[in-house]
Short mmCIF file of C-alpha atoms in Angstrom, two decimals:
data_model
loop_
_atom_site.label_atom_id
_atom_site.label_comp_id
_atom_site.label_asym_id
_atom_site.label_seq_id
_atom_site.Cartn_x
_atom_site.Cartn_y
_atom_site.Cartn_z
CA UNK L 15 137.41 124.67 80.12
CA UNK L 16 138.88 123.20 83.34
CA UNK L 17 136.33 120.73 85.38
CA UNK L 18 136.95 119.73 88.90
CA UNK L 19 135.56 116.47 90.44
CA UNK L 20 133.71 116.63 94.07
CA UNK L 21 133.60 113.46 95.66
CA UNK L 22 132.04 113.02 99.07
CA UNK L 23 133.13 110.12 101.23
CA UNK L 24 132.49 108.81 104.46
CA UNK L 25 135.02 105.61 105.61
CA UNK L 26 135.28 105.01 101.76
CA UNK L 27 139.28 103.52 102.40
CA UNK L 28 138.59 100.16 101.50
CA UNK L 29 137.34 101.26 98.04
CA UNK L 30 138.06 104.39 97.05
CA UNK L 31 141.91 104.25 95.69
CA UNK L 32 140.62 102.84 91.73
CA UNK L 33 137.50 105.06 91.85
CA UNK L 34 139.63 108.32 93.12
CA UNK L 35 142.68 107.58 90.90
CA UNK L 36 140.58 107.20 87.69
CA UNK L 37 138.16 110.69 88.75
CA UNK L 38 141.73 112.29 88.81
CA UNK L 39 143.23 111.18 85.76
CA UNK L 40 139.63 112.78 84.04
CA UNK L 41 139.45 115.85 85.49
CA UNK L 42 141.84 118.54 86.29
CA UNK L 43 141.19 118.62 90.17
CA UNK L 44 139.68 116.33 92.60
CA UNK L 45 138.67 117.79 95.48
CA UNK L 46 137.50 114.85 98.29
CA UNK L 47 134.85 116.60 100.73
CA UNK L 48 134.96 113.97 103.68
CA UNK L 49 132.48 114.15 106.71
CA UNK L 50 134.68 112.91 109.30
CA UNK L 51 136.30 109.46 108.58
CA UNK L 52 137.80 107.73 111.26
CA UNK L 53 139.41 104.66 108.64
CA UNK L 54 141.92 106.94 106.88
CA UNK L 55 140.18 108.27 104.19
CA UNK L 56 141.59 111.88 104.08
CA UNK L 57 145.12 110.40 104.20
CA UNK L 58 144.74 108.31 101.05
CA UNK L 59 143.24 110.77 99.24
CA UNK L 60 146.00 113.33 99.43
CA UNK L 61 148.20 110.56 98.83
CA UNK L 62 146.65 109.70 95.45
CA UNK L 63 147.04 113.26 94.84
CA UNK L 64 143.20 115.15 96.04
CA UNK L 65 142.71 118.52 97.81
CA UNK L 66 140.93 117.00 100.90
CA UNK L 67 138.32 119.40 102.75
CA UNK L 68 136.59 117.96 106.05
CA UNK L 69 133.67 118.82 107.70
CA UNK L 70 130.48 117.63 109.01
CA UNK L 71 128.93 114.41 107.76
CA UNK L 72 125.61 115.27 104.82
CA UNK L 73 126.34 114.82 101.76
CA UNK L 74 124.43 118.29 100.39
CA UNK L 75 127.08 120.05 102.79
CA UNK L 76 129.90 118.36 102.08
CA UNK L 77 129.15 118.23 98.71
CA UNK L 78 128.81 122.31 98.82
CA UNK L 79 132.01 122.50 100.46
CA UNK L 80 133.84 120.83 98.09
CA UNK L 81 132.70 122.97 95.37
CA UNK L 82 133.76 126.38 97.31
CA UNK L 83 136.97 124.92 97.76
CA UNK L 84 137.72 124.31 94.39
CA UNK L 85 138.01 128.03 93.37
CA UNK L 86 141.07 127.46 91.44
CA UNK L 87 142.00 124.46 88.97
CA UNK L 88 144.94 122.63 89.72
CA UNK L 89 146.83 123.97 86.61
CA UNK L 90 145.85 127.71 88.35
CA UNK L 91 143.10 128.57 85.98
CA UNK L 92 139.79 128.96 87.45
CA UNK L 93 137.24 126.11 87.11
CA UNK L 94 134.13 126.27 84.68
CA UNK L 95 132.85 122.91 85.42
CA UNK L 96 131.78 120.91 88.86
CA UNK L 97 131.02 117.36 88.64
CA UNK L 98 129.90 115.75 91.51
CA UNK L 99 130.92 112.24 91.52
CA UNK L 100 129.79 109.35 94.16
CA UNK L 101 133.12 107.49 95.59
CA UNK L 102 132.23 103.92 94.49
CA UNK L 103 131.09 105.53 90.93
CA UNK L 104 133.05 105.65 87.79
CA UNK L 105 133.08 107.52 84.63
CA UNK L 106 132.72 105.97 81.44
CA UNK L 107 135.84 107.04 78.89
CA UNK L 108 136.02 110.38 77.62
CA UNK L 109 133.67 112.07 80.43
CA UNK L 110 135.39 114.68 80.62
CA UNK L 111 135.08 115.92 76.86
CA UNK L 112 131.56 114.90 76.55
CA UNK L 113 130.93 117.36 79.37
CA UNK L 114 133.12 120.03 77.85
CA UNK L 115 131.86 119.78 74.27
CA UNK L 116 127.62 119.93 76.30
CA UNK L 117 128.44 122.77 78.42
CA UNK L 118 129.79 124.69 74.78
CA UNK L 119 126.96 123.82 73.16
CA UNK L 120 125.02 125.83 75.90
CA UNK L 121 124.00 123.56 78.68
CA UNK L 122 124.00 124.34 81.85
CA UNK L 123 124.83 121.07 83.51
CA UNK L 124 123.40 117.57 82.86
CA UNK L 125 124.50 113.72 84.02
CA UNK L 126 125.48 110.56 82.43
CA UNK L 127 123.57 107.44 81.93
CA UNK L 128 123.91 104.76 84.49
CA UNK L 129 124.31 101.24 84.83
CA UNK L 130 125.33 98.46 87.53
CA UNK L 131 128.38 96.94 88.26
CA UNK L 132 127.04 93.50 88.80
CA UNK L 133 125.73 91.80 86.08
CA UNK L 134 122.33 90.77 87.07
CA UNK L 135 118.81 90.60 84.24
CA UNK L 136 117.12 92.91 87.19
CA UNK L 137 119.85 95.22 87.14
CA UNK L 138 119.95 95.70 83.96
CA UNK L 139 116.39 96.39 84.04
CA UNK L 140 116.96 98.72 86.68
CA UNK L 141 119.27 100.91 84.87
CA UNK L 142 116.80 100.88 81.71
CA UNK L 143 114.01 102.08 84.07
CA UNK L 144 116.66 104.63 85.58
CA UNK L 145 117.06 105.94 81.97
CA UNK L 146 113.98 106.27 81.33
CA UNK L 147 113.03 107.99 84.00
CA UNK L 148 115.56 110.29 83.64
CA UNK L 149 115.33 111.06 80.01
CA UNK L 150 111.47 111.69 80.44
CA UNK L 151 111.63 113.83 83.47
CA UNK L 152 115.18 115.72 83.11
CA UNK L 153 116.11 115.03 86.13
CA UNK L 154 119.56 112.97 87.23
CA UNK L 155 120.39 112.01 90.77
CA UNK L 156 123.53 111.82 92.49
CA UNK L 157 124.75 108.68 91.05
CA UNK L 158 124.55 109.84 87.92
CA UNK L 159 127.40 112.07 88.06
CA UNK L 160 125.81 115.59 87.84
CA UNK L 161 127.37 118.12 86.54
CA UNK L 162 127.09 121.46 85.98
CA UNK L 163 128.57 125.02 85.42
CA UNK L 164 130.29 126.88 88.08
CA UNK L 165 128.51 130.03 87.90
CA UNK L 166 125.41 128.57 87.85
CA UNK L 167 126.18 126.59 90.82
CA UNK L 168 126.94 129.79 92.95
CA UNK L 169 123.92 131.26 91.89
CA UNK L 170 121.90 128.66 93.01
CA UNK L 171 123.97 128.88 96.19
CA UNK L 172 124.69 124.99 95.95
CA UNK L 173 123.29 122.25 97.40
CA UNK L 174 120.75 122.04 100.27
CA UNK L 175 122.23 120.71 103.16
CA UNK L 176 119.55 118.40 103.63
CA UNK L 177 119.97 114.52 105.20
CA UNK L 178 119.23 113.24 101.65
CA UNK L 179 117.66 113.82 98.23
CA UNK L 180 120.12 117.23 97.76
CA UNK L 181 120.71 115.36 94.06
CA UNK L 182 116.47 115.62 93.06
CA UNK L 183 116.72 118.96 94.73
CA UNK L 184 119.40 120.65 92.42
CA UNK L 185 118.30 119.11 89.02
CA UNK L 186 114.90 120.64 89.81
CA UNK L 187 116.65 123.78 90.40
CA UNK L 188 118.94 123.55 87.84
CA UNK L 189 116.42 122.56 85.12
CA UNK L 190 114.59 125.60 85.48
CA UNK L 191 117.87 127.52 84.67
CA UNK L 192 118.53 126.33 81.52
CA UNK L 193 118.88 123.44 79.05
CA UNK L 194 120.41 120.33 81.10
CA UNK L 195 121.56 116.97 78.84
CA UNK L 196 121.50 113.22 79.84
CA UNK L 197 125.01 112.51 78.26
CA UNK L 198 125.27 109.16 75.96
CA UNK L 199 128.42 107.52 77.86
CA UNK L 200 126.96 105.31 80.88
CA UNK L 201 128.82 106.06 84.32
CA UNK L 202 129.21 102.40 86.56
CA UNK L 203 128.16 102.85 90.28
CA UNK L 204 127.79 100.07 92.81
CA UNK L 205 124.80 97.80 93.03
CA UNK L 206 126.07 96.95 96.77
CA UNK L 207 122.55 99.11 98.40
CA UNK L 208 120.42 97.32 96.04
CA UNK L 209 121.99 93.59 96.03
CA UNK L 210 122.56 94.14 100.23
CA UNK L 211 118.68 95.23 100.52
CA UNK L 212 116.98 93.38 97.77
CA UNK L 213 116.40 95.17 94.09
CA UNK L 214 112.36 95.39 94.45
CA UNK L 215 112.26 96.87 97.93
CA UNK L 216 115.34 99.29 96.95
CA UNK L 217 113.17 100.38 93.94
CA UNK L 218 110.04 100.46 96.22
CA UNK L 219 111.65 102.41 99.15
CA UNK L 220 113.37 105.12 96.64
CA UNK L 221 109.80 105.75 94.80
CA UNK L 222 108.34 106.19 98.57
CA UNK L 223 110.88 108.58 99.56
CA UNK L 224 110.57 110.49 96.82
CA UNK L 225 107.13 110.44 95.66
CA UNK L 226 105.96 111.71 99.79
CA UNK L 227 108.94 114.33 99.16
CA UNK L 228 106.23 115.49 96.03
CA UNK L 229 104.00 115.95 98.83
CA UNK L 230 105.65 118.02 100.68
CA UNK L 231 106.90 115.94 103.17
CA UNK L 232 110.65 117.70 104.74
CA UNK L 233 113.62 115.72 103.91
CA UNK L 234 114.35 116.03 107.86
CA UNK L 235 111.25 113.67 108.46
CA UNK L 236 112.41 112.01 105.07
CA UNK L 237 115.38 110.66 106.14
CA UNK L 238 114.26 108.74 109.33
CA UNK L 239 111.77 106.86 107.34
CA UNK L 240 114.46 106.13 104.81
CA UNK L 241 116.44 104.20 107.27
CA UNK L 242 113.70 102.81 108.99
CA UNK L 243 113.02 101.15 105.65
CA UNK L 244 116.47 99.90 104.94
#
């Protein structure tokens, strides 16, 4: 069962060598979807060893284009598994079997825990609530590390290429396709958004954004407000 990792970036040079070297050593591709980096991005990326695709910035298009690309594994054998990983995210050990031995049992796709990588008492009370959350409603976001099986991705014809919350979209979609799993193994993504902004307004803006999305509000209109908040 051959996975490939999609990672999206945007200017991610700074960071993304230990995140991108340890997403390739777990999966058997890596293919880096980049929306137009001007800091060199592409060209460490192949260097590490990546397919690199470019295109516009979004992540629910880049995302998507990353996952057509990937029509072959890198050992030649076609790929069962996409899992779309965030570039300052990393997997906790033995991902990649974890997501092999769910999709056997007969999931269609799922996500990991989460947790911070900065040690802070609201943090960690963040990822509990993030958990929770998740394990009550079925449905991971982005940082979570989604995965999910090929063929079901193409029939649900990928992600929306919508400004943001492409992540809530497809684990709606892709809960009503089958049985999806919150894996035990906890991925570590930055706490950067949520130390830079301050945890309770993070929290506060996220819950906005996504209970007005419930509403029926368009992610086009969605997004503005989102940054107006930040």
């Amino acid at each position: 069962m051959k996975i490939t990792i999609v990672m999206p970036t945007l200017n991610e040079a700074a960071t993304l060598e230990r995140p991108l070297a340890a997403a390739l050593a777990a999966a058997d591709e890596v293919v880096v979807s980049d929306g137009g980096s001007t800091d060199g991005t592409p060209e460490i990326a192949r260097r590490l060893g990546a397919r690199v695709v470019s295109g516009p910035p979004g992540r629910g298009g880049q995302l998507t284009r990353g996952a057509q690309s990937s029509v072959l594994g890198s050992r030649g054998d076609p790929t069962d598994v996409l899992l779309f990983l965030h570039a300052d995210t990393f997997l906790p050990p033995e991902a990649a079997q974890a997501v092999r031995a769910a999709i056997a049992a007969g999931a269609v796709g799922g996500a990991f825990r989460v947790r911070f990588d900065v040690d802070r008492p609201l943090l960690r009370l963040g990822a509990r609530l993030i958990n929770l959350r998740t394990r009550w409603t079925g449905l991971p976001l982005g940082d979570q590390a989604q995965f999910v099986r090929r063929d079901v991705f193409e029939r649900l014809a990928g992600f929306r290429d919508w400004p943001i919350l492409e992540d809530l979209d497809l684990a709606m979609r892709l809960k009503r396709e089958g049985r999806t799993v919150l894996l035990g193994g906890c991925v570590t993504t930055a706490a950067r958004r949520f130390v830079n902004l301050g945890i309770v307004r993070t929290v506060a803006t996220n819950w906005l954004i996504w209970s007005l999305f419930a509403l029926g509000v368009s992610p086009h209109r969605l997004v503005r407000l989102y940054y107006r908040l930040r």
